[in-house]
PDB file of C-alpha atoms in Angstrom:
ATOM      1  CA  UNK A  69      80.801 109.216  96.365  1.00 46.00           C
ATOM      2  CA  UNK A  70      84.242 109.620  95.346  1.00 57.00           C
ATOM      3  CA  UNK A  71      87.153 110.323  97.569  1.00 74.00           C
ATOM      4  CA  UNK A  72      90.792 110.905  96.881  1.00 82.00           C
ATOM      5  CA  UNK A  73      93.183 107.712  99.267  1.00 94.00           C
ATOM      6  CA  UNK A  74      96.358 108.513 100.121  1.00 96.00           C
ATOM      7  CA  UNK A  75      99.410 105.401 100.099  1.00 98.00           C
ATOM      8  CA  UNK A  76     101.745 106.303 102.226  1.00 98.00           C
ATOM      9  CA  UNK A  77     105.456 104.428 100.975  1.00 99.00           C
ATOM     10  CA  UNK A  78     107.612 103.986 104.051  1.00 99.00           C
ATOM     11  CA  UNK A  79     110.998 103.978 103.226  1.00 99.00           C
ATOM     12  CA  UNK A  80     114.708 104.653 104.087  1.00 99.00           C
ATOM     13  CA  UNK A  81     116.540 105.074 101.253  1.00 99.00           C
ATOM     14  CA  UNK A  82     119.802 103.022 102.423  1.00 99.00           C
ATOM     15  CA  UNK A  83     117.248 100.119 103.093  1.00 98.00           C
ATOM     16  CA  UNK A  84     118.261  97.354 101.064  1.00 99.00           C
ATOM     17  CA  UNK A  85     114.512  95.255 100.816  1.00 99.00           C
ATOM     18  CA  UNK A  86     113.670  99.124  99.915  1.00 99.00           C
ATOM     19  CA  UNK A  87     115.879  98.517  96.658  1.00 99.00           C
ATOM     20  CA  UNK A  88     114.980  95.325  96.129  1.00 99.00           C
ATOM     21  CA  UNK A  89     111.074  96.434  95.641  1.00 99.00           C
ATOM     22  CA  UNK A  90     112.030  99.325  93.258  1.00 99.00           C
ATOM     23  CA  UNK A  91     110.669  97.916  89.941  1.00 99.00           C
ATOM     24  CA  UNK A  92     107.246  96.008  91.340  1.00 99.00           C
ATOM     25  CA  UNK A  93     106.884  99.552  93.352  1.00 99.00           C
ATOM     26  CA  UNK A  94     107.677 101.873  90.158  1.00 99.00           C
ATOM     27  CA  UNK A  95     105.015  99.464  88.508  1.00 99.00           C
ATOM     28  CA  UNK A  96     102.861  99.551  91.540  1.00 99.00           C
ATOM     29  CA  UNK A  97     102.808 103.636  91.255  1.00 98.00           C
ATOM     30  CA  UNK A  98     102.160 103.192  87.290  1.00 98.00           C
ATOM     31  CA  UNK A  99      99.005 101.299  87.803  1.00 98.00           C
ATOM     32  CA  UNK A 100      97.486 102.579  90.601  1.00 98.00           C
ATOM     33  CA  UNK A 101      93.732 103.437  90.169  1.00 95.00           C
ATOM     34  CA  UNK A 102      93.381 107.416  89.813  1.00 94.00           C
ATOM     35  CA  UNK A 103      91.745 108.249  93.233  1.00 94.00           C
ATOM     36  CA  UNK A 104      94.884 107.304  95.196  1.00 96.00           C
ATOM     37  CA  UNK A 105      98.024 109.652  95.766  1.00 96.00           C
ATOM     38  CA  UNK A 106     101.469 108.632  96.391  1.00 98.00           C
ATOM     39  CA  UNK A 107     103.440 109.816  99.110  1.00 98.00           C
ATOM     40  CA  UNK A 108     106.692 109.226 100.537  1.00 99.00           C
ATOM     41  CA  UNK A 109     107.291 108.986 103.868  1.00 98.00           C
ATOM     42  CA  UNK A 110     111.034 108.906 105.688  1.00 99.00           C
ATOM     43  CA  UNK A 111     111.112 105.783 108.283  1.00 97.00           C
ATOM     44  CA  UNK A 112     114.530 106.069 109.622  1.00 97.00           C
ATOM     45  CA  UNK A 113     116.665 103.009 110.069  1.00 96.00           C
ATOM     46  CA  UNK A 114     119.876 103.750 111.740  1.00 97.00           C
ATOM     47  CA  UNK A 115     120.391 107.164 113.816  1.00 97.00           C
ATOM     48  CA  UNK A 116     123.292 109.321 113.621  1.00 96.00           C
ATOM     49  CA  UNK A 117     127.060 107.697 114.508  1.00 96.00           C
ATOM     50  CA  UNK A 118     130.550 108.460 113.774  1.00 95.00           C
ATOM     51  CA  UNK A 119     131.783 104.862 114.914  1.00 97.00           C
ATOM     52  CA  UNK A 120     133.173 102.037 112.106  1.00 97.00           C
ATOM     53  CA  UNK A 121     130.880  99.207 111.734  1.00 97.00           C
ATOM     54  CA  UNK A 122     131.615  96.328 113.394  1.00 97.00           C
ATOM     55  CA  UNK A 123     133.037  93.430 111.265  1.00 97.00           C
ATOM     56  CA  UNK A 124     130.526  91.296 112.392  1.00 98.00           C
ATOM     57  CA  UNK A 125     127.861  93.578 111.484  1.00 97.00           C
ATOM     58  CA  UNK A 126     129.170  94.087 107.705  1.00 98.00           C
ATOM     59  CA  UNK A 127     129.110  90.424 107.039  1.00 98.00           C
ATOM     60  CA  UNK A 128     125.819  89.950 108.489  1.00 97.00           C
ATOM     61  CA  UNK A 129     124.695  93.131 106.453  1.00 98.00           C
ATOM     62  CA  UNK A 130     126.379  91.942 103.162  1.00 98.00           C
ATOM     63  CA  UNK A 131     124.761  88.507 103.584  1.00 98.00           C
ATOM     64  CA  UNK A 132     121.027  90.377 103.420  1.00 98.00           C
ATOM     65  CA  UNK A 133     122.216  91.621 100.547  1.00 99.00           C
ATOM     66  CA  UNK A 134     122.426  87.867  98.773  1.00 99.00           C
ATOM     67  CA  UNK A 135     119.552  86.981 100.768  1.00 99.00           C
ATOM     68  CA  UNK A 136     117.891  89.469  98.953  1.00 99.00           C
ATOM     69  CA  UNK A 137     119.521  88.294  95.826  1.00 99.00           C
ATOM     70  CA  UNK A 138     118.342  84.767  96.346  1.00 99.00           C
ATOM     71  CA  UNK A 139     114.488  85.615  96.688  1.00 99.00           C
ATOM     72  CA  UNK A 140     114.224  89.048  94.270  1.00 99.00           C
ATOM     73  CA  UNK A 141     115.922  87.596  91.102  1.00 98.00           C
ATOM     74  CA  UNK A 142     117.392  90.687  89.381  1.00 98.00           C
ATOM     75  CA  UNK A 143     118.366  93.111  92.390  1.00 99.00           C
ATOM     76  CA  UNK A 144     122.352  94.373  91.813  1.00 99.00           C
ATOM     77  CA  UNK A 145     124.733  94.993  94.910  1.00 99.00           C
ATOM     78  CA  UNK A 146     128.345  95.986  94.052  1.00 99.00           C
ATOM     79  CA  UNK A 147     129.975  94.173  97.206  1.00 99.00           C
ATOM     80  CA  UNK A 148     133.227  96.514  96.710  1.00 98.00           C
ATOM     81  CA  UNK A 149     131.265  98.735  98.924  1.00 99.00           C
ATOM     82  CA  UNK A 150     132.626  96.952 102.150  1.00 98.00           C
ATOM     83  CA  UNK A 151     136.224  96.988 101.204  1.00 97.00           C
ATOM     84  CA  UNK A 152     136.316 100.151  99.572  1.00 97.00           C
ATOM     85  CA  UNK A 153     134.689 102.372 102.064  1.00 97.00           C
ATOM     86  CA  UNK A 154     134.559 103.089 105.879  1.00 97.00           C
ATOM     87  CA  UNK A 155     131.041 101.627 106.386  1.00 98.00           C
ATOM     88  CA  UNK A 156     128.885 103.330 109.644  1.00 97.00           C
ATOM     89  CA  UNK A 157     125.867 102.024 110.782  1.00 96.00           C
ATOM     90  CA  UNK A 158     124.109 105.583 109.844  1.00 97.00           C
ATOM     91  CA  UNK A 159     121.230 106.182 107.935  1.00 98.00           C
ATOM     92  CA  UNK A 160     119.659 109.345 108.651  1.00 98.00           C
ATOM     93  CA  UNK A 161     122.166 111.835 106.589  1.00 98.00           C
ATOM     94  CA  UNK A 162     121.017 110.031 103.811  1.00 99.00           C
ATOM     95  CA  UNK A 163     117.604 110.602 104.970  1.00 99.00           C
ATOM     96  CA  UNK A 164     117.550 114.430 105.665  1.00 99.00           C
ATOM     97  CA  UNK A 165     119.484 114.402 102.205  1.00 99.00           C
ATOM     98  CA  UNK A 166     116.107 113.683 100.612  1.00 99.00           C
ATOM     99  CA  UNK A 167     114.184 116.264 102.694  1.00 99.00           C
ATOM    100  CA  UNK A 168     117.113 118.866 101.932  1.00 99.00           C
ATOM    101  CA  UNK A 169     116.650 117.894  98.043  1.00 99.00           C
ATOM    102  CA  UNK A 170     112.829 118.455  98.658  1.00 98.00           C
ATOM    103  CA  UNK A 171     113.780 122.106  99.953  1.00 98.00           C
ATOM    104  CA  UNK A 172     115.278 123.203  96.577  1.00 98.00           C
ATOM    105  CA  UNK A 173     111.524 122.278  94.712  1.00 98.00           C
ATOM    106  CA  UNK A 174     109.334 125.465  93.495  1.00 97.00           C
ATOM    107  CA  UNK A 175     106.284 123.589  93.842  1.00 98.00           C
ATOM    108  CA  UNK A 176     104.445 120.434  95.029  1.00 96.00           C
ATOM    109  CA  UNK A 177     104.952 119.176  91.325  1.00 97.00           C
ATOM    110  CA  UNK A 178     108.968 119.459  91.398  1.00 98.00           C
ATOM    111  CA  UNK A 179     108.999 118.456  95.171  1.00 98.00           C
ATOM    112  CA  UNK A 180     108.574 114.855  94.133  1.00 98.00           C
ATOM    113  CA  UNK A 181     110.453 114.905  91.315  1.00 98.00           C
ATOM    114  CA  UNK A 182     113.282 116.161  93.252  1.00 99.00           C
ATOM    115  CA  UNK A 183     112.956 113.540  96.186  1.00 99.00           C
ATOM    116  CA  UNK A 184     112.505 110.738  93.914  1.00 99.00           C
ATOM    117  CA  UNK A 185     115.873 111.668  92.018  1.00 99.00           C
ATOM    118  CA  UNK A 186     117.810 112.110  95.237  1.00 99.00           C
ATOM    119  CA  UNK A 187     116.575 108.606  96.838  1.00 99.00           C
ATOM    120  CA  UNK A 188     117.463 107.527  93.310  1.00 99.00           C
ATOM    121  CA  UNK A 189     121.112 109.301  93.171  1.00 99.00           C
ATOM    122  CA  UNK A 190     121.225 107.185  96.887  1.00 99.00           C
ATOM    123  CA  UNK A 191     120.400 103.803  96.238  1.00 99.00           C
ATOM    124  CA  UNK A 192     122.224 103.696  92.877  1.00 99.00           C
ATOM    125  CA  UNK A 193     125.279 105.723  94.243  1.00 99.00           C
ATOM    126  CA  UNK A 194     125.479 102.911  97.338  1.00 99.00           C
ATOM    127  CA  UNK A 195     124.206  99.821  95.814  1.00 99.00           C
ATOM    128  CA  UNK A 196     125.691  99.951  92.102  1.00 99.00           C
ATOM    129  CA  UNK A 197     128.456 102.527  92.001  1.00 99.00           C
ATOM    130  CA  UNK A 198     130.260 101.216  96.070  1.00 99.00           C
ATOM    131  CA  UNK A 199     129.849 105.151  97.398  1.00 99.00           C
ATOM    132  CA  UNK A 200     128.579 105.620 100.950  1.00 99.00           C
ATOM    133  CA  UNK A 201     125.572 107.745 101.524  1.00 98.00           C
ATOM    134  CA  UNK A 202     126.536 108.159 105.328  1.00 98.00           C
ATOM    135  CA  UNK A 203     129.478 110.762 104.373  1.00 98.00           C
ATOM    136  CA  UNK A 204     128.381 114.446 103.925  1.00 98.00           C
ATOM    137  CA  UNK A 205     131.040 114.474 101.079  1.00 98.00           C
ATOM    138  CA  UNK A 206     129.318 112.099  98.965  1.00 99.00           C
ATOM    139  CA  UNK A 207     125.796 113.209  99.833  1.00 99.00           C
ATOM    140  CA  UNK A 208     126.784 116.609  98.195  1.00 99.00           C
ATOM    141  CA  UNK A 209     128.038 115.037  95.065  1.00 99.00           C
ATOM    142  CA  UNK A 210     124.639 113.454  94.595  1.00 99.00           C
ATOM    143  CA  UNK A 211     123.223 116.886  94.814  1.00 99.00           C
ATOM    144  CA  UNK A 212     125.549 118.056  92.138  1.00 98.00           C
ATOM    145  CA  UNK A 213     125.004 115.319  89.996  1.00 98.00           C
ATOM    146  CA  UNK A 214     121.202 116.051  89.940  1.00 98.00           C
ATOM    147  CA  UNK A 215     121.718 119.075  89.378  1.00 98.00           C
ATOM    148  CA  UNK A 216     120.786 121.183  92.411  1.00 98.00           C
ATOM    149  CA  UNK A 217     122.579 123.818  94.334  1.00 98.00           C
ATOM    150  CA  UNK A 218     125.408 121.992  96.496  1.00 98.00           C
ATOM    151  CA  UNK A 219     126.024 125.064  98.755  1.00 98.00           C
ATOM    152  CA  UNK A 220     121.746 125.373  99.871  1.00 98.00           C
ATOM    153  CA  UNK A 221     122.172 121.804 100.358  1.00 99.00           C
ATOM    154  CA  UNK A 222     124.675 121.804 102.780  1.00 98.00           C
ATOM    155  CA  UNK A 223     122.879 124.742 104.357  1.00 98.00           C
ATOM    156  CA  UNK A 224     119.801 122.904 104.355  1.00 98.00           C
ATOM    157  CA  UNK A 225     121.093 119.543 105.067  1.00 98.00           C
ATOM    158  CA  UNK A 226     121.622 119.973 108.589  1.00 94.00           C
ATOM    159  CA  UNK A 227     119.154 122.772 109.585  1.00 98.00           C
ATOM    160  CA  UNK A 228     117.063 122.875 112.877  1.00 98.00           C
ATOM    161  CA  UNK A 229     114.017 122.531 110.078  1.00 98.00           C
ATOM    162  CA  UNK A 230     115.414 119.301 107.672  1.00 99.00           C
ATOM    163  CA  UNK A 231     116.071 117.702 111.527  1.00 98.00           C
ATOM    164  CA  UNK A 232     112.152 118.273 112.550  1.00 98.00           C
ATOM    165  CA  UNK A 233     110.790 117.225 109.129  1.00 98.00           C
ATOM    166  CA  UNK A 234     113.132 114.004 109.486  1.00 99.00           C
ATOM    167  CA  UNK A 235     111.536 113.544 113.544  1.00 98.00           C
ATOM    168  CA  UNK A 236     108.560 114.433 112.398  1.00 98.00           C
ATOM    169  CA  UNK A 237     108.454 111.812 109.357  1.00 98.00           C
ATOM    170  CA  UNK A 238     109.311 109.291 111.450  1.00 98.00           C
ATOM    171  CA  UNK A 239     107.289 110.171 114.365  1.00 97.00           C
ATOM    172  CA  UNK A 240     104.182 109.878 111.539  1.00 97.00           C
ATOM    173  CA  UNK A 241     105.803 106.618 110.002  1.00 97.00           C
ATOM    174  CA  UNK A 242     105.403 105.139 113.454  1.00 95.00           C
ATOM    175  CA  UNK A 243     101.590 106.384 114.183  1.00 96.00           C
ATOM    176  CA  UNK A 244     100.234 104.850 111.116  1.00 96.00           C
ATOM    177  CA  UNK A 245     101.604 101.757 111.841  1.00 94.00           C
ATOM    178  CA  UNK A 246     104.732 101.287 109.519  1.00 95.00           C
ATOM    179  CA  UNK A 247     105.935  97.684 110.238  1.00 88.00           C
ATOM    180  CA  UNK A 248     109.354  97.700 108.265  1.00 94.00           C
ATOM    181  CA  UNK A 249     110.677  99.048 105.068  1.00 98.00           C
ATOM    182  CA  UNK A 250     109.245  99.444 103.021  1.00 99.00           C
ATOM    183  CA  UNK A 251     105.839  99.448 104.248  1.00 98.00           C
ATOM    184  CA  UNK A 252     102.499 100.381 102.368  1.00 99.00           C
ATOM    185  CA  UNK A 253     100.183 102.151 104.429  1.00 98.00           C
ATOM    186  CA  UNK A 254      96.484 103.539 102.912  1.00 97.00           C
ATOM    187  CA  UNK A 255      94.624 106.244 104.735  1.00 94.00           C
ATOM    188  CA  UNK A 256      91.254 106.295 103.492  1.00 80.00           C
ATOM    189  CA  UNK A 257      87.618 107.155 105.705  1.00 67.00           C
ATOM    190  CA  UNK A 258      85.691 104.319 103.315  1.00 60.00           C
ATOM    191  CA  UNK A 259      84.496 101.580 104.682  1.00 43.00           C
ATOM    192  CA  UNK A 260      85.257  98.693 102.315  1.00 45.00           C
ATOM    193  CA  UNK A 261      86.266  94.708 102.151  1.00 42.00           C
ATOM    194  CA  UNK A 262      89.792  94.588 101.035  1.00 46.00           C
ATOM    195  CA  UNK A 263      92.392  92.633 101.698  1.00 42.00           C
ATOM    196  CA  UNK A 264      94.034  94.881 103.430  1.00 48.00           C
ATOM    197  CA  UNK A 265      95.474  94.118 107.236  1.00 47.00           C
ATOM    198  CA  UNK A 266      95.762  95.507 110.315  1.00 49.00           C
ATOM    199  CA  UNK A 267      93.802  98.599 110.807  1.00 46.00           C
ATOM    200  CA  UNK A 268      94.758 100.741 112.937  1.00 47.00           C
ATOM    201  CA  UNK A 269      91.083 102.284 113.662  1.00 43.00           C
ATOM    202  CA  UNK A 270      88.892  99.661 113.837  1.00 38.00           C
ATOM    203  CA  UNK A 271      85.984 102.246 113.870  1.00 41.00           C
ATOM    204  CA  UNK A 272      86.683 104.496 110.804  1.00 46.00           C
ATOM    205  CA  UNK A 273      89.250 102.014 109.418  1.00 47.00           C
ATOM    206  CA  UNK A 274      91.559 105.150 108.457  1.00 85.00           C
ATOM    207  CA  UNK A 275      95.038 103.280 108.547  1.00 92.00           C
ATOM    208  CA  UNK A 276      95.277 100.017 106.540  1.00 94.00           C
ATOM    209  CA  UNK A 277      98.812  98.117 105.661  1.00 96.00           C
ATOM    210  CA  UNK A 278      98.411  97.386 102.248  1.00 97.00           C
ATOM    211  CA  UNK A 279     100.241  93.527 101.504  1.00 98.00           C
ATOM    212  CA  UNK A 280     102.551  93.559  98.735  1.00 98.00           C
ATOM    213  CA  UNK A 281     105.191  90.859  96.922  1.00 99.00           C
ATOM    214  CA  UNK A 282     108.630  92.622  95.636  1.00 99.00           C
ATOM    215  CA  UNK A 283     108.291  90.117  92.301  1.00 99.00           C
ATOM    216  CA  UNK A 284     104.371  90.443  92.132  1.00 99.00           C
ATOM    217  CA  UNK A 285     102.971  94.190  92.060  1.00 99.00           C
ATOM    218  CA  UNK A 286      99.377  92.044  91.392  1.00 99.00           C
ATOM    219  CA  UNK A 287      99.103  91.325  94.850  1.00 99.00           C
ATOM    220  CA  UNK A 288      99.271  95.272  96.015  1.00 99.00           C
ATOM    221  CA  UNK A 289      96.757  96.346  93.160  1.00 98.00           C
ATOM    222  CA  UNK A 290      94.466  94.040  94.251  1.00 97.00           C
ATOM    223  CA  UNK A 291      93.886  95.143  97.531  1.00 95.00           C
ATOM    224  CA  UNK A 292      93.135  98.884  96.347  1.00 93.00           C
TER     225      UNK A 292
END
C-alpha cells in the first residue's frame, strides 16, 4: 500500500552550511521518488538583537565561511559583507521574512514558490551581493525585488501571527529532532530498513534523520 512521506528541510536561511548544500539539495528535491513531499521548515539560529557583533565573533564567523569553502568546492561568499555592513548576530527577521513572503501566496502552489524566492533573494542578497538580511530596510528590498507588495510585508513582517508561525516552526523543528542546519527529517508510519538514523519513535518509527553529503545528493536518495 502506498503512502505519501513527508521530508521535512530544516533550515535558516542566513545559515551558511544551509548555502553551501543548495545545489546537492535543489538536486536532491529534483530526484526525489514521487510519494515524498517537500517541506520547509524555519529552525531559527540567532534570536532577535540590536547589539554589533563582536569582532571576535565576525572572524570566527567569516572563517566558517572558508571552512565551508575548503570542503564544498564551488560555494561563493563576498567577504565585503564584514567591512561594509554593521553585522548583528540576528537571524530571525530574516526568518519571519520568509513566513511574511509566504503570507502574500493565493494558494498552497504559490506559497512555495514564494518562500523559496525569498530564502533565495536572502542567501544571494547576503552571501553574493554583501547586504545584511538582519536590517528591516534590506529585508523590504528583497520583497520588492521579487516582486511582492513591500507595504503587506512590513505589515506582515512583524505581526503577532508571522511571530507564532516563526515559534511555532521552531518549536516543531525541535520535536522532530532537527540536529543542525540544515537537517533532513522524514515522517513516514512504514516500517522499513533504510539507512536512515535516529528515530525518534522507536515503535511506529515516524521521525527519521535522513543522512546526506553537500557534494553527494546519492547518499540522501539512497536512504528514501
Amino acid at each position: 500500500m502506498s503512502e505519501t512521506r513527508t521530508l521535512y528541510y530544516v533550515h535558516d536561511p542566513m545559515c551558511s552550511w544551509c548555502w553551501a548544500f543548495v545545489p546537492t539539495w535543489e538536486q536532491i528535491q529534483r530526484e526525489l521518488p514521487s510519494d515524498i513531499e517537500v517541506v520547509y521548515l524555519l529552525g531559527g539560529l540567532a534570536p532577535d538583537s540590536d547589539l554589533p557583533m563582536p569582532e571576535q565573533m565576525k572572524l570566527t564567523i567569516a572563517g566558517y565561511w572558508q571552512t565551508i569553502q575548503d570542503r564544498v568546492p564551488g560555494t561563493q561568499f563576498n567577504y565585503d559583507f564584514w567591512t561594509q555592513c554593521q553585522p548583528r548576530r540576528s537571524t530571525y527577521p530574516a526568518c519571519r521574512a520568509v513566513l511574511a513572503a509566504k503570507a502574500q501566496a493565493k494558494n498552497s502552489d504559490e506559497e512555495k514558490i514564494l518562500e523559496k524566492a525569498m530564502i533565495k533573494a536572502i542567501q544571494e542578497g547576503y552571501y553574493l551581493n554583501a547586504r545584511n538580511p538582519s536590517d528591516f530596510d534590506t529585508l523590504v528590498a528583497f520583497t520588492r525585488e521579487i516582486g511582492l507588495d513591500a507595504e503587506q510585508f512590513e505589515l506582515d513582517l512583524n505581526s503577532e501571527s508571522t511571530e507564532k508561525k516563526l515559534n511555532d516552526e521552531i518549536t516543531m523543528s525541535r520535536k522532530i529532532g532537527a540536529q543542525g542546519f540544515p537537517s533532513l527529517i522524514l515522517k513516514s508510519n512504514k516500517l522499513a530498513e533504510t539507512d536512515c538514523v535516529n528515530a525518534k519513535n522507536a515503535k511506529s518509527a515516524q521521525w527519521l534523520n535522513v543522512p546526506y553529503d553537500y557534494n553527494d545528493a546519492s547518499v540522501t536518495l539512497r536512504s528514501l
